[in-house]
mmCIF file of C-alpha atoms and ligand atoms in Angstrom:
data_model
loop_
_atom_site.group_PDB
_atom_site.id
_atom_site.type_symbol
_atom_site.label_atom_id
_atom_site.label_comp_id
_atom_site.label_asym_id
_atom_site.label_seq_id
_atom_site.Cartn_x
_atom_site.Cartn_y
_atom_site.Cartn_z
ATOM 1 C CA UNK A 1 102.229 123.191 74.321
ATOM 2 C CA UNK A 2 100.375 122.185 77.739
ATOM 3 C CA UNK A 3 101.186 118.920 79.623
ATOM 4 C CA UNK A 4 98.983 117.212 77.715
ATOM 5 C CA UNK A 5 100.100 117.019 74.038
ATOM 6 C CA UNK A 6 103.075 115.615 75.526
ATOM 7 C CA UNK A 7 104.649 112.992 73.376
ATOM 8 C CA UNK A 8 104.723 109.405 73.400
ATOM 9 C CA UNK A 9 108.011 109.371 75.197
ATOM 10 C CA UNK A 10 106.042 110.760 78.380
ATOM 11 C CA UNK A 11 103.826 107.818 78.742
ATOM 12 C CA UNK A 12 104.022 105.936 82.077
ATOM 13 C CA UNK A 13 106.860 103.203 81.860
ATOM 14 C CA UNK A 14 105.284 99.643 79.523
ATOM 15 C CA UNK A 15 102.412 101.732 78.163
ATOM 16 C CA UNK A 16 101.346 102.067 74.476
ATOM 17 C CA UNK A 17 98.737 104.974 73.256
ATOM 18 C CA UNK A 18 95.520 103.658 71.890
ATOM 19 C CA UNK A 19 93.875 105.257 69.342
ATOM 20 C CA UNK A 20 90.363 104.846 70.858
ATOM 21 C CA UNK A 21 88.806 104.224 74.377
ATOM 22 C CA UNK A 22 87.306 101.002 74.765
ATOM 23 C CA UNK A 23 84.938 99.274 76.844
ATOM 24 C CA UNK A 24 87.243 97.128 79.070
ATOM 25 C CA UNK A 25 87.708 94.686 81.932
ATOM 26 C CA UNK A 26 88.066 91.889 83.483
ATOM 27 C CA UNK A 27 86.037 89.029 81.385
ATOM 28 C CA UNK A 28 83.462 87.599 84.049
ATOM 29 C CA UNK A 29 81.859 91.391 83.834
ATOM 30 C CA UNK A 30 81.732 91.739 80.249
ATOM 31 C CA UNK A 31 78.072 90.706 80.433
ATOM 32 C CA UNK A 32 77.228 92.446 83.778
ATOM 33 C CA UNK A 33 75.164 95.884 83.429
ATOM 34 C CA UNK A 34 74.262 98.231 86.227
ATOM 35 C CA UNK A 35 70.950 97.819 87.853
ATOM 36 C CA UNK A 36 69.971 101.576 87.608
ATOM 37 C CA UNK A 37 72.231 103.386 85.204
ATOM 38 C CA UNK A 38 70.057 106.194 85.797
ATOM 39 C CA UNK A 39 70.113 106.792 89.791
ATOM 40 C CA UNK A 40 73.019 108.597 91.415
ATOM 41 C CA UNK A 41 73.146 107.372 94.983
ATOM 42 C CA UNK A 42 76.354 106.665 97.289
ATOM 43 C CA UNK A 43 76.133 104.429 100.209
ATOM 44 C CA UNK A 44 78.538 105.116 103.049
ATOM 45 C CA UNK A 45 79.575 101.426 105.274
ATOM 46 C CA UNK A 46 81.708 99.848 106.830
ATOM 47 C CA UNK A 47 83.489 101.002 110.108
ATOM 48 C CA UNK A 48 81.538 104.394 110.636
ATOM 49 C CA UNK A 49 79.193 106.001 113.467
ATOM 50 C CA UNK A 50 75.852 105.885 111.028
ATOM 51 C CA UNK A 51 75.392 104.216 107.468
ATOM 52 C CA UNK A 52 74.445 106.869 105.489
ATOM 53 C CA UNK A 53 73.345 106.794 101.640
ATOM 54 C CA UNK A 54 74.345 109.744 99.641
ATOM 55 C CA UNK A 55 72.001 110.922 96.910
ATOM 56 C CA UNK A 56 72.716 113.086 93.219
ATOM 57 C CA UNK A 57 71.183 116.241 95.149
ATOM 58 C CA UNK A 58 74.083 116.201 97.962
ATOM 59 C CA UNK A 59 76.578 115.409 95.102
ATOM 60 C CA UNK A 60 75.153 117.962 93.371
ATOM 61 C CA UNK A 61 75.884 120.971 95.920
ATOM 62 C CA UNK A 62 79.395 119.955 94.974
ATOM 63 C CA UNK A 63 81.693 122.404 93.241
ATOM 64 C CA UNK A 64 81.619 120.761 90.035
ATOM 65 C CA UNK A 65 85.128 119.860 88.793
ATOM 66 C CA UNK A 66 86.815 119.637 85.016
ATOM 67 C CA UNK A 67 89.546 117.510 84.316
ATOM 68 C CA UNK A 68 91.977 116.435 81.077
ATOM 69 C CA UNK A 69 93.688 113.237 82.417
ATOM 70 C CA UNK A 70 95.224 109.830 80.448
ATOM 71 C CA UNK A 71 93.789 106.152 81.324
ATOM 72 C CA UNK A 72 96.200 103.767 81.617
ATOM 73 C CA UNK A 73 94.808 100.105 81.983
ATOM 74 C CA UNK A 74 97.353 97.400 83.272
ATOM 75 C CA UNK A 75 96.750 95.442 80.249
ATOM 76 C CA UNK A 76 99.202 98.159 78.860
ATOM 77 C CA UNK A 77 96.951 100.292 76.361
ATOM 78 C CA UNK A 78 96.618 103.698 77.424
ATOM 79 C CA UNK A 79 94.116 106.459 76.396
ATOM 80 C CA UNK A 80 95.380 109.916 76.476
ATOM 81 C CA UNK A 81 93.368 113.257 76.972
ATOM 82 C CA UNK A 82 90.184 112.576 78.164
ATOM 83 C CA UNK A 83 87.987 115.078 79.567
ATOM 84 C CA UNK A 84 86.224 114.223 82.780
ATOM 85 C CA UNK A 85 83.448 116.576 84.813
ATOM 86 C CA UNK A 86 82.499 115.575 87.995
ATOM 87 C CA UNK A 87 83.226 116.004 91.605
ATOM 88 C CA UNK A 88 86.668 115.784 93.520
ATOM 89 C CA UNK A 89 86.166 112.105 95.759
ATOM 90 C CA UNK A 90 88.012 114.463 98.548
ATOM 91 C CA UNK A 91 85.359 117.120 98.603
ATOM 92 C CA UNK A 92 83.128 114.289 98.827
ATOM 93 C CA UNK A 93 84.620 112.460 102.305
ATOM 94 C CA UNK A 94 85.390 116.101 103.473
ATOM 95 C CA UNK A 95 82.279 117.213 103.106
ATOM 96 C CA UNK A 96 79.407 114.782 102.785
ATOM 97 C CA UNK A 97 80.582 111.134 104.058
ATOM 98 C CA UNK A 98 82.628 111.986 106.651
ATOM 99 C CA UNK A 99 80.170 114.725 108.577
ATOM 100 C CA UNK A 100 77.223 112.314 107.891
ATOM 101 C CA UNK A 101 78.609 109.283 108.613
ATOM 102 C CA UNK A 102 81.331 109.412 110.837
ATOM 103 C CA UNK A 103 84.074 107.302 109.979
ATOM 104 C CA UNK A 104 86.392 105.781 112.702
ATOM 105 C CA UNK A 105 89.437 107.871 113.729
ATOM 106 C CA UNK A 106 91.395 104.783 111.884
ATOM 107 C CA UNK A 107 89.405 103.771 109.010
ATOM 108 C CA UNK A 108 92.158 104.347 106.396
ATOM 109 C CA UNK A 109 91.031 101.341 103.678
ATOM 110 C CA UNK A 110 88.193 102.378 100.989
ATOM 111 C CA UNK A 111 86.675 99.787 99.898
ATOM 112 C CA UNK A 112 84.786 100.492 96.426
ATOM 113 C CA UNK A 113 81.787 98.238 95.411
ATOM 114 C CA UNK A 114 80.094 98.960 91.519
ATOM 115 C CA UNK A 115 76.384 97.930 90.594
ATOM 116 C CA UNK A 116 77.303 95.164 88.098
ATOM 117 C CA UNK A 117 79.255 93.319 91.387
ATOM 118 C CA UNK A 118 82.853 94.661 90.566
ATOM 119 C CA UNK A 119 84.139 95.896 93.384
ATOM 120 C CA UNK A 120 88.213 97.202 94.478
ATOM 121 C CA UNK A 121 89.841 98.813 97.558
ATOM 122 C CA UNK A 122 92.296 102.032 97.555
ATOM 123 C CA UNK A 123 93.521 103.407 100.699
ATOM 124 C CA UNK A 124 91.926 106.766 101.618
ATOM 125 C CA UNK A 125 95.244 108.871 101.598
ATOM 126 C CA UNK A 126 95.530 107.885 97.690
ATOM 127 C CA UNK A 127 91.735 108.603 97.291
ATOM 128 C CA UNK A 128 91.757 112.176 98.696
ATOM 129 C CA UNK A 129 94.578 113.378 96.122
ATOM 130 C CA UNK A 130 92.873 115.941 93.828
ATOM 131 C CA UNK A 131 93.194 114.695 90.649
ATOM 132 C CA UNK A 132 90.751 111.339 91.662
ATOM 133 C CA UNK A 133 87.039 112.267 90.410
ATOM 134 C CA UNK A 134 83.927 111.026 90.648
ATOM 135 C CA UNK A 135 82.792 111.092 87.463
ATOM 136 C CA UNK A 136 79.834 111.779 85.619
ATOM 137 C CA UNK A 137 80.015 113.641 81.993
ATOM 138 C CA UNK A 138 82.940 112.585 79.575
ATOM 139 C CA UNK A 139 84.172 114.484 76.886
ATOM 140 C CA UNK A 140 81.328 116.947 77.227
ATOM 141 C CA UNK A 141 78.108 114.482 77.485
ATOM 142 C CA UNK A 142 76.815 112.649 80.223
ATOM 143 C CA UNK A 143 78.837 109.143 81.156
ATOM 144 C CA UNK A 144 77.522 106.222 79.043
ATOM 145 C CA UNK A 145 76.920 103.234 80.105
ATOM 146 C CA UNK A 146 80.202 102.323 78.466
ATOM 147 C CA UNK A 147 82.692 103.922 80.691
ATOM 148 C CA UNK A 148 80.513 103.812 83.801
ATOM 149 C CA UNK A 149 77.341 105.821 84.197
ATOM 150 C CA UNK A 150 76.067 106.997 86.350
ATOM 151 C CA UNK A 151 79.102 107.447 88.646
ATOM 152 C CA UNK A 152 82.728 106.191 87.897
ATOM 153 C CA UNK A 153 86.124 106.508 89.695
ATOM 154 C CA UNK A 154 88.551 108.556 87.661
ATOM 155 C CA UNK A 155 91.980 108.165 89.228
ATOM 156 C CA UNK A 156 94.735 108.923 86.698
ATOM 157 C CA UNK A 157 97.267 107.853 89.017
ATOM 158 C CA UNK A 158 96.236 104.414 89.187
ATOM 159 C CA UNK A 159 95.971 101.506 86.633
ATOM 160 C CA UNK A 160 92.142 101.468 84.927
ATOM 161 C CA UNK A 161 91.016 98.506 87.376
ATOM 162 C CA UNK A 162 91.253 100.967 90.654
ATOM 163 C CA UNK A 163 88.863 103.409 88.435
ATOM 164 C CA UNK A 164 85.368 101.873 89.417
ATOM 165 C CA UNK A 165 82.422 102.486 86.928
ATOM 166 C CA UNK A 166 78.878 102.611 87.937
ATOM 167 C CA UNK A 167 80.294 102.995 91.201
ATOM 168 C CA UNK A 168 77.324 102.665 94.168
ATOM 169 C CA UNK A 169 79.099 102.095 97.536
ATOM 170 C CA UNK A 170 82.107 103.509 99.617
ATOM 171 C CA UNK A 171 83.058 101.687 102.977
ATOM 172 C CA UNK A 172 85.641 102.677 105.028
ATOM 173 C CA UNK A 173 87.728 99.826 106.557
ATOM 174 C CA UNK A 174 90.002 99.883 109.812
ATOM 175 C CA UNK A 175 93.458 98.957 108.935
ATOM 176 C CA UNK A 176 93.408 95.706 110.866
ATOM 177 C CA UNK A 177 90.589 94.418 108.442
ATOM 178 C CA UNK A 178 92.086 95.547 105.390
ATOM 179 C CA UNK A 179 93.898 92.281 104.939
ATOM 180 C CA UNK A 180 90.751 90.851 104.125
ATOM 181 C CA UNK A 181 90.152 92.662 100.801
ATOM 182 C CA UNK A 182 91.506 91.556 97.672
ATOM 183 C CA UNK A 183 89.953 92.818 94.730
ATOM 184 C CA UNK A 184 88.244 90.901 91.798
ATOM 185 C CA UNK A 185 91.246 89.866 90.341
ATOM 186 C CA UNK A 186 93.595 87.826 92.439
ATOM 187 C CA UNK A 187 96.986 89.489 91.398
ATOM 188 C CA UNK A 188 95.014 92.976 92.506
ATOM 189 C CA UNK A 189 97.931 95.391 93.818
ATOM 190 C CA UNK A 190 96.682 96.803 96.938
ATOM 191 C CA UNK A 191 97.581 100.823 95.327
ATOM 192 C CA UNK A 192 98.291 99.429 91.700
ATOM 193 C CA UNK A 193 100.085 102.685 91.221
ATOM 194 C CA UNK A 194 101.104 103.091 87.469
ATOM 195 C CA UNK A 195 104.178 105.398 87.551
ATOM 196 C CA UNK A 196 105.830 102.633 89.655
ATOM 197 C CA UNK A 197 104.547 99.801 87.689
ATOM 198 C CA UNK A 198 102.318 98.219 90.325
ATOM 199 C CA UNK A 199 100.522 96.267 87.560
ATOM 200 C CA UNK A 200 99.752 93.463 89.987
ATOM 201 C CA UNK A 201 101.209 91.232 93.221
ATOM 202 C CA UNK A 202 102.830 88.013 92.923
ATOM 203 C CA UNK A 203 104.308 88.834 89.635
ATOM 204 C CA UNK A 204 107.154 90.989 88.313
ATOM 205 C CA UNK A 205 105.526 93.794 86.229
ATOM 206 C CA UNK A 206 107.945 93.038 82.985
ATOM 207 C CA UNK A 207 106.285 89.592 82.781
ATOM 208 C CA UNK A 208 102.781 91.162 83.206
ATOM 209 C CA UNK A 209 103.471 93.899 80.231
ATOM 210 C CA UNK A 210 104.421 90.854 78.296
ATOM 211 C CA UNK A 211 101.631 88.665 78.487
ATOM 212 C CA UNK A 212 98.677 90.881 78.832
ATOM 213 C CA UNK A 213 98.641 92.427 75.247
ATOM 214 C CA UNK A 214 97.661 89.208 74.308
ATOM 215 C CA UNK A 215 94.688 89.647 76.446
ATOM 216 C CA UNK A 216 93.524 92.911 74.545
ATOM 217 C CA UNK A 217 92.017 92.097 71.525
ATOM 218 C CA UNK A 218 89.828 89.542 72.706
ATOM 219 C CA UNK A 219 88.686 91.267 75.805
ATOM 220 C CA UNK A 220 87.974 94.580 73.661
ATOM 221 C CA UNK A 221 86.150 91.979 71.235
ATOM 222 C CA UNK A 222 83.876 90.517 74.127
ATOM 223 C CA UNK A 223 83.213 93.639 76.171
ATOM 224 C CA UNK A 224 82.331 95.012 72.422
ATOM 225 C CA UNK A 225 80.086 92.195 71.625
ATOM 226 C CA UNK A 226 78.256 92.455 75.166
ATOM 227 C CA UNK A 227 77.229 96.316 74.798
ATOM 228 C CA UNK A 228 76.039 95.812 71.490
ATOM 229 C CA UNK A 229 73.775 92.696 72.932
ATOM 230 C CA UNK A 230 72.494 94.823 75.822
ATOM 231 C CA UNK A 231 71.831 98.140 73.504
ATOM 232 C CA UNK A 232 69.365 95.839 70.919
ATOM 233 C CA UNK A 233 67.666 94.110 73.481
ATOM 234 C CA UNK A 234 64.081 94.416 73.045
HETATM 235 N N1 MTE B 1 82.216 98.272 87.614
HETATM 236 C C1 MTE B 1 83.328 97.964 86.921
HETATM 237 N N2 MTE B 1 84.343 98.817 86.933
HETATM 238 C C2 MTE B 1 85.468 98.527 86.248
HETATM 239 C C3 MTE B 1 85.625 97.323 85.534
HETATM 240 C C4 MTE B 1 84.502 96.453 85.529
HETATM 241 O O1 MTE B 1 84.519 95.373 84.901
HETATM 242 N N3 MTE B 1 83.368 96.792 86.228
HETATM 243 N N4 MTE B 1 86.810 97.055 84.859
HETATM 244 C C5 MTE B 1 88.011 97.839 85.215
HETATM 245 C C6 MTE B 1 89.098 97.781 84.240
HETATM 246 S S1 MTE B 1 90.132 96.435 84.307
HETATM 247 C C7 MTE B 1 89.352 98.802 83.378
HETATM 248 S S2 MTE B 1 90.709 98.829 82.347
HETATM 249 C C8 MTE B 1 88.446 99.955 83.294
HETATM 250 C C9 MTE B 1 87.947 100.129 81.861
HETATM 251 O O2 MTE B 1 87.170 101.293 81.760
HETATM 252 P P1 MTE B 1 86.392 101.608 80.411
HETATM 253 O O3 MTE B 1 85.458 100.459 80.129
HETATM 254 O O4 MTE B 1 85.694 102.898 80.641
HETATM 255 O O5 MTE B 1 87.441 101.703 79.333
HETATM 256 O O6 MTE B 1 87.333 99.855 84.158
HETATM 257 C C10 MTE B 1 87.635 99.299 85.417
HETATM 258 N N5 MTE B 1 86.481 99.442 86.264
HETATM 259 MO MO1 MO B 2 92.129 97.132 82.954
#
């Protein structure tokens, strides 16, 4: 038995196993679609030496990566044993952003931005472990729109709303401007990491896994209803 047909008493602490993996969120994006789910392209911002923009052909010279890894979103539903291809995030600061554009010697906040306007921050150090991905085949076929295409942030460590889809820009932040991020959601946790039950600031994470399962069958409903809008469009 591997690691991952562990049982249900090795999920993180408040999660639940979901039988399928949904299209999820927060509401307000729902209805939001990227731009271009077709064109892979990374810009590079922020506090660096020269904005760069980093196209599918760099991330293509890439050693190409395979992962197994659970989801966990804060909501508490968690989806176990998916199978990721992509690109490590750390192979790409090591060896495209940060020789192209430079960063400054003390940019240590990422800040993530998505095409449909979602946007989160993760400091670099947690970025640059090798299990975070960026993403773009799932379970053997290329990353639908669904769960993030073309590009989406797989970070198993971290609750689902660190784990960008359609991700489109990377800006690196000096630490005395990183107090100015705060995520789409306002009870964001600045790492949100899920082993230690950083579901969210303000409030105690036993409330939270209380009172957001009541938030998952509508949310699943609407994000649901909003994909099957877009796909009939004429
Ligand atoms: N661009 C973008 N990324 C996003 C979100 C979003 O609304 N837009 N929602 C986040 C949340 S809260 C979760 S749980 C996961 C859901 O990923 P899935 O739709 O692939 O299940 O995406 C995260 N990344
Ligand atoms: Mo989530």
């Amino acid at each position: 038995m591997s690691d991952h047909d562990a049982g249900p008493g090795n999920l993180p602490p408040g999660q639940i196993e979901s039988e399928d993996f949904p299209r999820f969120g927060l509401g307000k994006f729902a209805f939001r679609f990227p731009e271009d789910p077709a064109n892979v392209e990374i810009s590079v911002r922020g506090d660096v030496g020269t904005p760069v923009t980093i196209r599918g052909e760099a991330l293509a010279s890439l050693p190409r990566h395979d992962q197994v890894s659970d989801f966990h979103c804060v909501t508490t539903w968690t989806k176990r044993s998916l199978h990721w291809s992509g690109f490590r995030f750390r192979d790409f600061y090591e060896m495209l952003a940060e020789p192209r554009a430079h960063p400054d010697a003390d940019a240590s906040l990422v800040v993530l931005r998505a095409q449909d306007g979602y946007d989160q921050s993760l400091p670099l150090g947690d970025l640059l472990a090798p299990e975070v991905l960026l993403a773009d085949r799932l379970d053997g076929r290329p990353l639908p729109i669904a769960h993030g295409a073309p590009l989406r942030l797989v970070a198993p460590a971290h609750y689902g709303y660190k784990n960008l889809k359609h991700l489109c820009g990377v800006e690196l932040w000096r630490d005395d401007r990183a107090y100015r991020f705060a995520g789409p959601g306002f009870m964001d946790h600045p790492r949100a990491r899920v082993e230690l039950e950083e579901r969210g600031k303000g409030v105690p994470a036993w409330i939270l896994r209380r009172v957001y399962p009541a938030l998952v069958p509508p949310v699943r409903w609407l994000f649901r209803v909003a994909l099957e809008r877009r796909q009939t469009r004429p």
